[in-house]
Amino acid sequence: MDERKKQVLHAIITDYIETAEPVGSRAVAKKSGLGVSPATIRNEMSDLEELGYIEQPHTSAGRKPSDKGYRYYVDYLMQKEQLAPFEAEFIRQSLSEHFSEMDLLMQRCCQMISRLTNYTALVALNTQQHKVIESVRLVSLNERQLLLVAVLKGGEVKNRLIRLRESVNPDQLLSLERFLRQNLTGADVGKLELTVLNELLAAFSQQQSVLRRSLELFNDFFAPHLGERFFSYGTHNMLSQPEFKDYDKLKSIIGALEEDDVLRSLLENKAADGKTSVAIGKELGEEDMQECSIVTAPYDMGNDAQGVIGLIGPTRMSYQKAVPLLEFMAQILSELHRKD
Amino acid sequence: MDERKKQVLHAIITDYIETAEPVGSRAVAKKSGLGVSPATIRNEMSDLEELGYIEQPHTSAGRKPSDKGYRYYVDYLMQKEQLAPFEAEFIRQSLSEHFSEMDLLMQRCCQMISRLTNYTALVALNTQQHKVIESVRLVSLNERQLLLVAVLKGGEVKNRLIRLRESVNPDQLLSLERFLRQNLTGADVGKLELTVLNELLAAFSQQQSVLRRSLELFNDFFAPHLGERFFSYGTHNMLSQPEFKDYDKLKSIIGALEEDDVLRSLLENKAADGKTSVAIGKELGEEDMQECSIVTAPYDMGNDAQGVIGLIGPTRMSYQKAVPLLEFMAQILSELHRKD
DNA sequence: TGTTAGCACTCAAGTAGCTAGAGTGCTAAC
DNA sequence: GTTAGCACTCTAGCTACTTGAGTGCTAACA
């Protein structure tokens, strides 16, 4: 892979990303600025094809990048495009507005990603991992209402109102609260299984119904699925991509993006190394998405939330725009936390 | 509009709903069971066209229903299809599982509607209208943490943790709690404007920072937009409809369905009379959706939530299936509440 | 040895012309 | 009022043809 081959590959990829048309030797000769004739370029292209970086849709067409070609481009050739100052400012502004409501914040992220790139945005939000219960309180609001409160390390609060059929005396209440505190303080919400709670429930089933009821309610406000959420926005952008002009293809992609299961499998493990990551075509491992690429960046808002922001588009994607954008946004999100 | 015309119209519409192809006189003659010849049917069809109930795509094609035709069908001709017992049971089961988590419940609704009909489901959820604050409490968790709690009539609880920079003495706390209780008890959360809260804030700005901070935080957990949510599912079903094989049309529809604003305008005011409602084609008032119909049914889960479930598909929609399905689901949702 | 011009060859996409078939409207007979 | 018959219309699908982009190969050149 000498220098000239790299330049040829680079020219082919950038041209193809722009036009979605196979690139011919003539166009490369002009665009690459190498000062050689199309015939020479043809030889290089023939080599590149043999090496697997580009491919020919049919004999008399130009070349287009293969997954391997994009991979090489992303890893070695691509020059990240700097964010326009107004874009950076816009992102910073929009994100700071919604800091306290995670759902809104993530919806906003999706909209921004999608609008700034014209691809489809994907976001995973985990609000419950490594959330340790710091304290448990059982507060009497009035004779017939108890409030069960769990404060998590980091400040989030979970609670549930419990309506009583009969009133309880303060002593009962105190012993109950003590019991809960002993059994739940220090527990990790993300790992609190229903079984654990059920065991607790069973162990104290001889006690009066008040307790049983409170534990039953604990069950579903700690349920693990509540901590993990997925957002997406901009699916309609898929329709503008010439590579998805096949209805069945499109249908299976759009259908898949509506399923949390699929989003989970696309985004999971992407936060592992803390770096922006690019998955191209078959690398995604999804049958229906062999012509898609996904770019993801993990963010960490401390105890409030961690997760991944990302986008999905055709493999012919403007990686040089997508990568720095997501990097920047993830950084801003992570910083939001520290400011607080 | 004599009896025979009605039968002809009915035959045309049911056939067209099934096949999406213009219906010819021969087909109607056979299918309607009127025992007259195609020529006779042709005369009737000519009349129906003049009356505006059906239209001809081009001279040598059959007829297809107009918006007016569908309207007549829905209002007078349609026979609601009874839900299959297993469908009813399935719905009942699925909905009872998720009763306590509104978001999940509504997502489930969407999935069911979409899967049982192969159209796109839309749901509006309002959890905050007519929610009156029953009591306000300010609970000290420890020296540096206060918990601000508002209990709403009906049992929902809203709260926010407040971290203090300096500790407060119990007297300050009590007077603060009293102040909040006096000013907020009985207020309607849905109508609590930022301005009101800001006035409160201003009025007490001379007090110590603890108070100010607590009020600031009140602001965003009562913000009205949080009470209104929209869900959709099954957008990919739009792709299977032959009427949407134009990419631009499809793109604008799918794009629109991703916007809360659009969903709001499509679903609002549909709960007014408490009945299932059908909006056909141009009746929707949306430029891009002239070839779509929406069926909606309001539900009322008391203080927990009210809203609208619905679905959107082509005007050539199986109304006789969609209407009873939504009616049934809305009824189940409303009953879920009463059971509790 | 690498580069280039020239040329024959290939293939997709677009265009024009044709045909088949479905369906109509009209007329005249029943 | 109903029906059969018939001429007419229009679309969808098919075939054949043309165009043009792009290639690979060869032979000449620096």
XYZ file of C-alpha atoms (C1' of nucleotides) in Angstrom:
740
model
C 0.000 0.000 0.000
C 2.203 2.803 -1.238
C 1.474 6.486 -0.961
C -0.124 6.756 -4.397
C -2.506 3.894 -3.761
C -3.617 5.601 -0.588
C -4.307 8.775 -2.488
C -6.269 6.915 -5.117
C -8.297 5.087 -2.494
C -8.914 8.326 -0.668
C -10.105 10.008 -3.840
C -12.420 7.147 -4.683
C -13.954 7.064 -1.222
C -14.526 10.780 -0.827
C -16.007 10.978 -4.294
C -18.251 8.005 -3.723
C -19.432 9.339 -0.365
C -20.445 12.505 -2.108
C -22.092 11.141 -5.217
C -23.127 7.552 -4.461
C -22.006 6.698 -8.000
C -19.172 4.326 -8.864
C -16.044 6.363 -9.543
C -14.169 6.031 -12.808
C -10.453 6.337 -13.492
C -10.904 9.631 -15.296
C -12.571 11.241 -12.294
C -9.878 9.957 -9.939
C -7.105 11.205 -12.212
C -8.584 14.678 -12.171
C -9.581 14.818 -8.529
C -6.600 13.202 -6.863
C -4.215 15.782 -8.260
C -1.585 13.116 -8.870
C -0.819 14.399 -12.324
C -0.955 11.007 -13.968
C -3.215 9.741 -16.691
C -6.398 7.714 -16.251
C -4.590 4.683 -17.641
C -2.117 4.776 -14.768
C -4.947 5.195 -12.297
C -6.613 2.191 -13.860
C -3.637 0.073 -13.013
C -3.680 1.281 -9.416
C -7.395 0.677 -9.196
C -6.960 -2.811 -10.503
C -4.446 -3.433 -7.736
C -6.729 -1.928 -5.099
C -9.510 -4.170 -6.246
C -7.274 -7.202 -5.976
C -6.400 -6.136 -2.433
C -10.112 -5.953 -1.632
C -10.405 -2.253 -0.884
C -12.706 -1.445 -3.762
C -15.114 -3.325 -5.964
C -16.850 -3.085 -9.285
C -20.652 -3.362 -9.447
C -20.361 -4.575 -13.039
C -17.742 -4.711 -15.771
C -18.313 -1.363 -17.343
C -18.799 0.644 -14.190
C -16.360 2.520 -12.008
C -15.292 1.317 -8.566
C -16.876 1.777 -5.176
C -15.344 1.180 -1.763
C -15.802 -2.172 -0.035
C -16.336 -2.503 3.707
C -12.611 -3.147 3.958
C -11.959 0.040 2.021
C -14.075 2.108 4.380
C -12.360 0.484 7.327
C -8.939 1.478 5.986
C -10.222 4.969 5.295
C -11.630 5.399 8.792
C -8.528 4.000 10.454
C -5.771 5.623 8.426
C -6.865 8.082 5.772
C -9.736 10.100 7.114
C -9.190 13.617 8.295
C -11.804 14.587 10.826
C -13.737 17.624 9.790
C -13.747 20.330 12.359
C -17.119 21.371 13.725
C -18.269 24.763 12.586
C -18.187 27.213 15.505
C -21.923 27.798 15.251
C -22.563 24.076 15.426
C -20.474 23.717 18.557
C -22.207 26.656 20.139
C -25.616 25.364 19.149
C -24.927 21.983 20.716
C -23.587 23.484 23.892
C -26.616 25.721 24.254
C -29.246 23.124 23.513
C -27.812 20.574 25.863
C -27.473 22.822 28.841
C -31.140 23.771 28.737
C -32.432 20.339 29.484
C -29.984 19.130 31.953
C -32.327 17.974 34.654
C -34.707 15.888 32.580
C -32.777 13.000 31.123
C -35.474 11.917 28.713
C -35.775 15.337 27.186
C -32.054 15.744 27.085
C -31.631 12.533 25.127
C -34.457 13.349 22.766
C -32.730 16.621 22.122
C -29.470 14.847 21.437
C -31.184 12.671 18.889
C -32.680 15.625 17.103
C -29.411 17.441 16.964
C -27.438 14.478 15.714
C -29.992 13.789 13.050
C -30.335 17.361 11.890
C -26.654 18.105 11.795
C -25.836 14.990 9.810
C -28.990 13.939 7.996
C -28.607 10.433 9.294
C -30.604 8.582 11.913
C -29.680 9.157 15.535
C -29.573 6.427 18.160
C -29.120 6.915 21.867
C -28.853 4.489 24.740
C -29.422 5.788 28.225
C -28.686 3.880 31.349
C -29.736 5.575 34.525
C -29.543 2.733 36.898
C -26.274 0.952 36.594
C -24.077 1.080 39.641
C -26.734 2.908 41.536
C -26.326 2.091 45.148
C -29.097 2.698 47.580
C -27.846 5.165 50.087
C -30.806 5.347 52.358
C -34.350 4.133 52.671
C -37.107 6.062 54.348
C -40.697 5.334 55.068
C -42.454 8.642 55.626
C -45.942 8.940 56.961
C -47.858 11.555 55.019
C -51.104 11.040 56.860
C -52.936 8.183 58.459
C -53.617 6.339 55.261
C -50.647 7.220 53.148
C -47.069 6.115 53.436
C -44.299 7.274 51.200
C -41.558 4.814 50.488
C -38.384 6.623 49.512
C -35.026 5.337 48.372
C -32.210 7.798 47.915
C -29.475 6.624 45.609
C -25.842 7.542 45.809
C -25.460 10.558 43.621
C -28.761 12.078 44.528
C -31.487 10.410 42.533
C -34.574 9.559 44.469
C -37.053 6.817 43.875
C -40.326 6.642 45.633
C -43.756 5.202 45.699
C -46.904 6.132 47.501
C -48.534 3.380 49.506
C -52.158 3.633 50.358
C -53.153 1.775 53.477
C -56.418 0.038 54.140
C -55.997 0.330 57.883
C -53.843 2.736 59.788
C -50.512 1.679 61.279
C -49.071 2.837 64.521
C -45.752 4.708 64.557
C -43.923 1.836 66.215
C -44.829 -0.583 63.489
C -43.704 1.979 61.029
C -40.350 2.455 62.640
C -39.590 -1.230 62.856
C -40.616 -1.603 59.257
C -38.383 1.202 58.163
C -35.501 -0.252 60.124
C -36.018 -3.595 58.509
C -35.982 -2.136 55.030
C -32.970 -0.030 55.757
C -31.023 -2.984 57.016
C -31.837 -5.092 54.010
C -31.567 -2.616 51.202
C -28.971 -0.010 52.144
C -25.900 -0.476 50.014
C -27.650 -2.701 47.497
C -27.109 -2.005 43.815
C -30.369 -1.161 42.162
C -29.215 -2.447 38.806
C -28.634 -5.838 40.296
C -31.595 -6.039 42.627
C -33.385 -9.030 41.256
C -37.021 -9.733 41.761
C -35.993 -12.929 43.490
C -34.145 -11.033 46.183
C -37.148 -8.893 46.857
C -39.423 -11.872 46.834
C -37.239 -13.588 49.375
C -37.494 -10.595 51.606
C -41.192 -10.645 51.150
C -41.457 -14.313 52.006
C -39.254 -13.995 55.035
C -41.623 -11.488 56.517
C -44.883 -12.767 55.247
C -46.063 -13.412 58.777
C -46.004 -9.708 59.410
C -48.984 -7.576 58.691
C -50.196 -6.680 55.243
C -48.730 -3.203 55.314
C -45.264 -4.568 54.975
C -46.133 -6.999 52.263
C -47.722 -4.273 50.246
C -44.776 -1.971 50.523
C -42.419 -4.661 49.352
C -44.611 -5.574 46.434
C -44.439 -2.024 45.277
C -40.716 -1.955 45.634
C -40.590 -4.655 43.047
C -41.578 -2.641 40.095
C -39.918 0.603 40.797
C -36.577 -1.071 40.934
C -37.241 -3.288 37.967
C -34.059 -3.283 35.896
C -35.641 -2.605 32.528
C -36.666 0.807 33.738
C -33.085 1.908 33.949
C -32.296 1.305 30.313
C -33.884 3.397 27.603
C -33.416 3.836 23.905
C -34.125 6.779 21.709
C -33.986 7.286 18.007
C -34.833 10.068 15.636
C -34.562 10.831 11.968
C -35.588 7.500 10.504
C -37.005 9.373 7.550
C -33.478 10.294 6.532
C -32.989 6.689 5.519
C -35.447 7.306 2.727
C -33.205 9.886 1.088
C -30.327 7.508 0.697
C -30.116 6.104 -2.807
C -28.762 2.800 -1.482
C -32.032 2.146 0.282
C -34.343 2.489 -2.618
C -35.408 -1.110 -2.234
C -38.611 -1.234 -0.226
C -37.992 -4.521 1.492
C -34.536 -3.522 2.608
C -35.868 -0.246 3.901
C -38.737 -1.883 5.677
C -36.568 -4.291 7.565
C -34.152 -1.562 8.598
C -36.824 0.834 9.769
C -38.656 -1.976 11.475
C -35.518 -3.055 13.270
C -34.814 0.452 14.523
C -38.177 0.470 16.264
C -37.221 -2.495 18.408
C -35.419 -1.895 21.658
C -33.839 -5.324 21.386
C -32.124 -4.415 18.167
C -30.995 -1.053 19.457
C -29.619 -2.742 22.524
C -27.605 -5.206 20.500
C -26.339 -2.476 18.183
C -25.248 -0.178 20.957
C -24.182 -2.488 23.725
C -20.526 -2.992 24.518
C -19.790 0.187 22.645
C -19.064 2.040 25.839
C -16.413 -0.422 26.902
C -13.202 1.307 25.911
C -14.538 4.799 26.305
C -13.702 5.774 22.749
C -15.657 6.672 19.678
C -16.166 3.612 17.556
C -17.183 2.881 14.005
C -18.835 -0.330 12.829
C -19.042 -0.803 9.098
C -21.405 -2.994 7.120
C -20.991 -6.646 7.965
C -19.134 -5.707 11.122
C -22.518 -4.867 12.586
C -23.437 -8.502 12.556
C -27.029 -7.764 11.633
C -28.335 -9.602 8.610
C -30.542 -6.733 7.511
C -27.993 -4.022 8.023
C -25.106 -5.090 5.862
C -25.261 -1.814 4.010
C -25.313 0.335 7.115
C -22.643 1.768 9.336
C -22.932 2.919 12.892
C -20.803 5.478 14.664
C -21.005 5.598 18.446
C -19.496 7.574 21.280
C -19.926 6.780 24.967
C -20.805 9.438 27.482
C -20.630 9.386 31.222
C -22.676 11.663 33.385
C -21.521 10.042 36.565
C -24.234 8.588 38.698
C -27.004 10.273 36.766
C -26.517 8.382 33.569
C -24.116 6.653 31.303
C -24.690 5.484 27.799
C -23.929 5.777 24.162
C -24.893 8.280 21.529
C -24.649 7.245 17.940
C -25.944 7.394 14.455
C -26.724 4.972 11.704
C -26.533 5.578 7.987
C -25.381 3.880 4.816
C -21.828 2.538 4.752
C -21.289 5.387 2.317
C -21.408 7.786 5.212
C -19.598 11.002 5.913
C -17.454 9.518 8.653
C -15.280 12.588 8.784
C -18.259 14.627 9.846
C -19.995 12.011 11.999
C -17.060 10.995 14.146
C -16.023 14.420 15.440
C -19.654 15.438 15.934
C -20.405 12.505 18.179
C -17.123 12.881 19.983
C -17.907 16.464 20.722
C -21.436 15.803 21.873
C -20.392 12.977 24.145
C -17.788 15.225 25.642
C -20.285 17.995 26.285
C -22.672 15.552 27.916
C -19.950 14.250 30.169
C -18.913 17.756 31.087
C -22.468 18.766 31.945
C -22.235 16.384 34.827
C -19.027 17.733 36.237
C -20.251 21.296 36.174
C -23.070 20.493 38.497
C -79.081 6.762 -2.556
C -81.245 3.674 -2.920
C -80.545 0.253 -1.490
C -78.842 -1.049 -4.592
C -76.479 1.886 -4.812
C -75.469 1.249 -1.231
C -74.736 -2.356 -2.028
C -72.685 -1.399 -5.034
C -70.723 1.161 -3.044
C -70.189 -1.341 -0.272
C -68.889 -3.911 -2.726
C -66.530 -1.429 -4.341
C -65.110 -0.273 -1.032
C -64.577 -3.680 0.503
C -62.977 -4.918 -2.677
C -60.731 -1.906 -2.980
C -59.676 -2.140 0.656
C -58.616 -5.670 0.009
C -56.854 -5.325 -3.317
C -55.844 -1.668 -3.669
C -56.829 -1.966 -7.346
C -59.625 -0.013 -9.003
C -62.735 -2.171 -9.121
C -64.523 -2.877 -12.400
C -68.209 -3.423 -13.050
C -67.738 -7.111 -13.711
C -66.147 -7.689 -10.325
C -68.909 -5.766 -8.565
C -71.600 -7.684 -10.419
C -70.145 -10.961 -9.254
C -69.274 -9.952 -5.738
C -72.290 -7.904 -4.738
C -74.643 -10.808 -5.326
C -77.254 -8.493 -6.818
C -77.865 -10.803 -9.732
C -77.712 -8.097 -12.328
C -75.356 -7.730 -15.221
C -72.170 -5.639 -15.353
C -73.931 -3.185 -17.650
C -76.494 -2.388 -14.980
C -73.733 -1.997 -12.416
C -72.016 0.381 -14.789
C -75.022 2.651 -14.739
C -75.103 2.621 -10.954
C -71.384 3.288 -10.820
C -71.774 6.192 -13.161
C -74.351 7.638 -10.797
C -72.177 7.036 -7.754
C -69.338 8.831 -9.459
C -71.548 11.786 -10.200
C -72.556 11.855 -6.537
C -68.878 11.958 -5.576
C -68.623 8.660 -3.724
C -66.234 7.014 -6.128
C -63.764 8.137 -8.742
C -61.931 6.874 -11.760
C -58.135 7.101 -11.909
C -58.304 7.131 -15.725
C -60.828 6.393 -18.423
C -60.227 2.729 -18.870
C -59.822 1.818 -15.232
C -62.344 0.714 -12.631
C -63.504 2.929 -9.781
C -62.035 3.558 -6.354
C -63.672 5.163 -3.351
C -63.273 8.886 -2.715
C -62.869 10.376 0.758
C -66.591 11.037 0.671
C -67.190 7.414 -0.190
C -65.160 6.175 2.756
C -66.971 8.609 4.979
C -70.346 7.235 3.914
C -69.060 3.717 4.379
C -67.793 4.392 7.895
C -70.951 6.227 8.921
C -73.630 4.015 7.401
C -72.455 0.874 5.677
C -69.647 -0.598 7.687
C -70.245 -3.605 9.873
C -67.727 -3.734 12.675
C -65.788 -6.917 12.696
C -65.857 -8.693 15.983
C -62.546 -9.235 17.711
C -61.370 -12.798 17.738
C -61.564 -14.220 21.254
C -57.833 -14.839 21.342
C -57.167 -11.228 20.365
C -59.353 -9.934 23.158
C -57.708 -12.235 25.655
C -54.255 -11.284 24.418
C -54.982 -7.602 24.842
C -56.442 -8.050 28.286
C -53.441 -10.038 29.422
C -50.781 -7.778 28.014
C -52.267 -4.629 29.397
C -52.727 -5.833 32.930
C -49.076 -6.754 33.242
C -47.775 -3.245 32.933
C -50.311 -1.350 34.826
C -48.041 0.584 37.122
C -45.594 1.947 34.579
C -47.463 4.235 32.237
C -44.675 4.523 29.716
C -44.338 0.807 29.336
C -48.057 0.363 29.219
C -48.403 2.785 26.355
C -45.493 1.313 24.464
C -47.209 -2.016 24.795
C -50.435 -0.565 23.479
C -48.625 0.736 20.455
C -47.069 -2.608 19.710
C -50.356 -4.413 20.025
C -52.268 -2.010 17.851
C -49.621 -2.148 15.195
C -49.247 -5.898 15.208
C -52.932 -6.661 15.214
C -53.670 -4.318 12.336
C -50.436 -3.858 10.383
C -50.854 -0.135 10.524
C -48.939 2.446 12.517
C -49.992 3.018 16.106
C -50.169 6.428 17.750
C -50.759 7.103 21.417
C -51.109 10.304 23.384
C -50.667 10.156 27.122
C -51.492 12.934 29.492
C -50.542 12.285 33.058
C -50.747 15.696 34.473
C -53.984 17.311 33.559
C -56.253 18.083 36.465
C -53.622 16.950 38.878
C -54.118 18.820 42.054
C -51.407 19.019 44.630
C -52.725 17.413 47.761
C -49.822 17.963 50.041
C -46.289 19.232 50.040
C -43.593 17.953 52.325
C -40.022 18.902 52.870
C -38.256 15.952 54.454
C -34.810 16.109 55.918
C -32.855 13.044 54.945
C -29.670 14.113 56.637
C -27.862 17.361 57.327
C -27.080 18.118 53.744
C -30.003 16.616 51.908
C -33.584 17.713 51.728
C -36.306 15.903 49.886
C -39.031 17.999 48.399
C -42.173 15.939 47.934
C -45.503 16.791 46.363
C -48.293 14.294 46.600
C -50.967 14.679 43.964
C -54.589 13.825 44.343
C -54.924 10.292 43.145
C -51.671 9.144 44.574
C -48.881 10.145 42.247
C -45.843 11.557 43.925
C -43.352 14.029 42.577
C -40.129 14.748 44.303
C -36.697 16.190 44.020
C -33.595 15.897 46.086
C -32.011 19.139 47.190
C -28.405 19.185 48.190
C -27.492 21.914 50.598
C -24.237 23.772 50.802
C -24.751 24.648 54.438
C -27.001 22.929 56.935
C -30.376 24.361 57.938
C -31.921 24.241 61.341
C -35.242 22.460 61.853
C -37.097 25.706 62.502
C -36.114 27.160 59.161
C -37.198 23.963 57.591
C -40.602 23.974 59.176
C -41.359 27.555 58.224
C -40.230 26.811 54.733
C -42.415 23.773 54.493
C -45.359 25.742 55.815
C -44.800 28.431 53.240
C -44.720 25.953 50.405
C -47.758 24.144 51.663
C -49.739 27.338 51.888
C -48.849 28.406 48.400
C -49.034 25.185 46.510
C -51.645 22.984 48.130
C -54.675 22.770 45.902
C -52.858 24.123 42.864
C -53.315 22.336 39.564
C -50.009 21.033 38.319
C -51.045 21.242 34.705
C -51.678 24.932 35.079
C -48.792 25.856 37.310
C -46.983 28.294 35.125
C -43.378 29.158 35.458
C -44.432 32.708 36.131
C -46.331 31.726 39.229
C -43.353 29.919 40.582
C -41.078 32.771 39.714
C -43.317 35.161 41.575
C -43.137 32.952 44.601
C -39.424 32.897 44.220
C -39.173 36.643 43.944
C -41.446 37.237 46.901
C -39.125 35.293 49.112
C -35.814 36.162 47.624
C -34.757 37.858 50.790
C -34.857 34.523 52.549
C -31.876 32.285 52.571
C -30.551 30.428 49.588
C -32.039 27.130 50.676
C -35.483 28.326 49.835
C -34.525 29.806 46.536
C -32.863 26.623 45.476
C -35.831 24.496 46.380
C -38.156 26.648 44.343
C -35.869 26.620 41.369
C -36.027 22.910 41.380
C -39.759 22.937 41.632
C -39.843 24.713 38.327
C -38.757 21.904 36.174
C -40.427 19.022 37.806
C -43.768 20.631 37.345
C -43.075 21.832 33.837
C -46.229 21.129 31.830
C -44.574 19.483 28.847
C -43.568 16.638 31.070
C -47.152 15.605 31.503
C -47.836 15.088 27.824
C -46.178 12.276 25.938
C -46.516 10.705 22.550
C -45.746 7.219 21.408
C -45.754 5.581 18.026
C -44.855 2.209 16.673
C -44.991 0.352 13.411
C -43.900 3.064 11.032
C -42.395 0.377 8.860
C -45.892 -0.822 8.048
C -46.335 2.296 5.949
C -43.778 0.860 3.586
C -45.949 -2.104 2.729
C -48.815 0.014 1.511
C -48.874 0.276 -2.274
C -50.267 3.807 -2.087
C -47.067 4.991 -0.483
C -44.643 3.802 -3.057
C -43.570 7.330 -3.754
C -40.446 8.093 -1.761
C -41.110 11.744 -1.162
C -44.616 11.123 0.084
C -43.362 8.406 2.373
C -40.549 10.525 3.667
C -42.769 13.395 4.631
C -45.233 11.093 6.360
C -42.618 9.183 8.313
C -40.827 12.399 9.136
C -44.030 13.960 10.403
C -44.795 11.008 12.644
C -41.502 11.551 14.426
C -42.506 15.025 15.515
C -44.427 15.467 18.725
C -45.979 18.622 17.341
C -47.585 16.746 14.502
C -48.778 13.933 16.723
C -50.252 16.480 19.070
C -52.191 18.181 16.308
C -53.371 14.859 14.913
C -54.578 13.527 18.225
C -55.725 16.566 20.106
C -59.413 17.276 20.538
C -60.096 13.678 19.703
C -60.943 12.904 23.303
C -63.616 15.577 23.454
C -66.796 13.597 22.969
C -65.467 10.405 24.451
C -66.189 8.376 21.339
C -64.141 6.585 18.764
C -63.536 8.841 15.829
C -62.397 8.432 12.255
C -60.679 11.136 10.206
C -60.345 10.436 6.520
C -57.902 11.920 4.033
C -58.321 15.640 3.696
C -60.298 15.720 6.919
C -56.975 15.380 8.688
C -56.042 18.844 7.590
C -52.432 17.874 7.049
C -50.999 18.702 3.671
C -48.778 15.645 3.578
C -51.361 13.210 4.814
C -54.158 13.541 2.319
C -53.947 9.851 1.591
C -54.016 8.772 5.203
C -56.774 8.080 7.663
C -56.624 8.087 11.421
C -58.823 6.188 13.825
C -58.752 7.246 17.457
C -60.353 6.240 20.722
C -60.069 8.128 23.989
C -59.281 6.400 27.252
C -59.573 7.612 30.774
C -57.615 6.124 33.615
C -58.849 8.635 36.113
C -56.197 10.677 37.797
C -53.393 8.504 36.553
C -53.765 9.320 32.912
C -56.083 10.242 30.145
C -55.388 10.274 26.475
C -56.021 8.870 23.076
C -54.980 5.677 21.365
C -55.096 5.552 17.618
C -53.684 4.335 14.399
C -52.796 5.782 11.057
C -52.850 4.071 7.704
C -53.885 4.693 4.122
C -57.449 5.924 3.508
C -57.903 2.455 2.076
C -57.885 1.071 5.566
C -59.738 -1.775 7.171
C -61.987 0.464 9.235
C -64.180 -2.425 10.234
C -61.232 -4.010 11.973
C -59.560 -0.855 13.276
C -62.576 0.764 14.907
C -63.656 -2.095 17.161
C -60.072 -2.903 18.078
C -59.373 0.594 19.326
C -62.720 0.775 21.047
C -61.976 -2.404 22.885
C -58.485 -1.393 23.901
C -59.589 2.001 25.145
C -62.271 0.310 27.194
C -59.797 -2.114 28.740
C -57.458 0.719 29.611
C -60.237 2.653 31.261
C -61.338 -0.407 33.184
C -57.831 -1.096 34.420
C -58.131 2.043 36.421
C -61.400 1.213 38.090
C -60.230 -2.196 39.158
C -57.477 -0.734 41.243
C 10.405 -0.085 -15.841
C 6.703 2.846 -15.296
C 3.533 5.693 -18.021
C 0.530 6.709 -21.674
C -2.558 6.752 -25.909
C -5.588 4.130 -28.493
C -9.037 0.920 -29.259
C -12.239 -2.846 -28.909
C -15.422 -4.492 -25.729
C -19.105 -4.607 -22.053
C -22.948 -3.319 -19.684
C -26.751 -0.411 -17.649
C -30.029 2.874 -18.411
C -32.929 5.276 -21.097
C -36.108 5.600 -25.180
C -39.402 4.388 -28.672
C -42.731 1.431 -30.477
C -45.756 -2.260 -30.002
C -49.212 -5.398 -27.920
C -52.461 -7.216 -24.735
C -55.977 -6.664 -21.675
C -59.028 -4.548 -18.622
C -62.676 -1.559 -18.423
C -65.616 1.959 -20.009
C -69.697 4.399 -22.430
C -73.009 4.121 -25.806
C -76.585 2.055 -28.599
C -80.081 -0.858 -29.733
C -82.772 -4.740 -28.581
C -85.403 -7.215 -25.080
C -85.396 -0.979 -16.400
C -82.071 -4.377 -18.022
C -78.906 -6.428 -21.055
C -75.705 -7.797 -24.965
C -72.620 -6.091 -28.171
C -69.156 -3.195 -29.783
C -65.983 0.519 -30.537
C -62.909 3.117 -27.928
C -59.328 4.386 -24.354
C -55.650 3.949 -21.517
C -52.035 1.527 -18.827
C -48.625 -1.861 -18.075
C -45.431 -4.699 -19.800
C -42.392 -6.276 -23.440
C -38.761 -5.912 -26.975
C -35.304 -3.766 -29.630
C -32.302 -0.186 -30.097
C -29.145 3.543 -28.860
C -26.112 5.985 -25.990
C -22.400 6.680 -23.044
C -19.514 5.669 -19.359
C -15.898 2.900 -18.158
C -12.947 -0.941 -18.503
C -8.814 -4.018 -19.915
C -5.390 -4.822 -23.066
C -1.723 -3.736 -26.229
C 1.833 -1.341 -28.124
C 4.562 2.692 -28.117
C 7.167 6.002 -25.475
C 10.502 8.327 -21.893
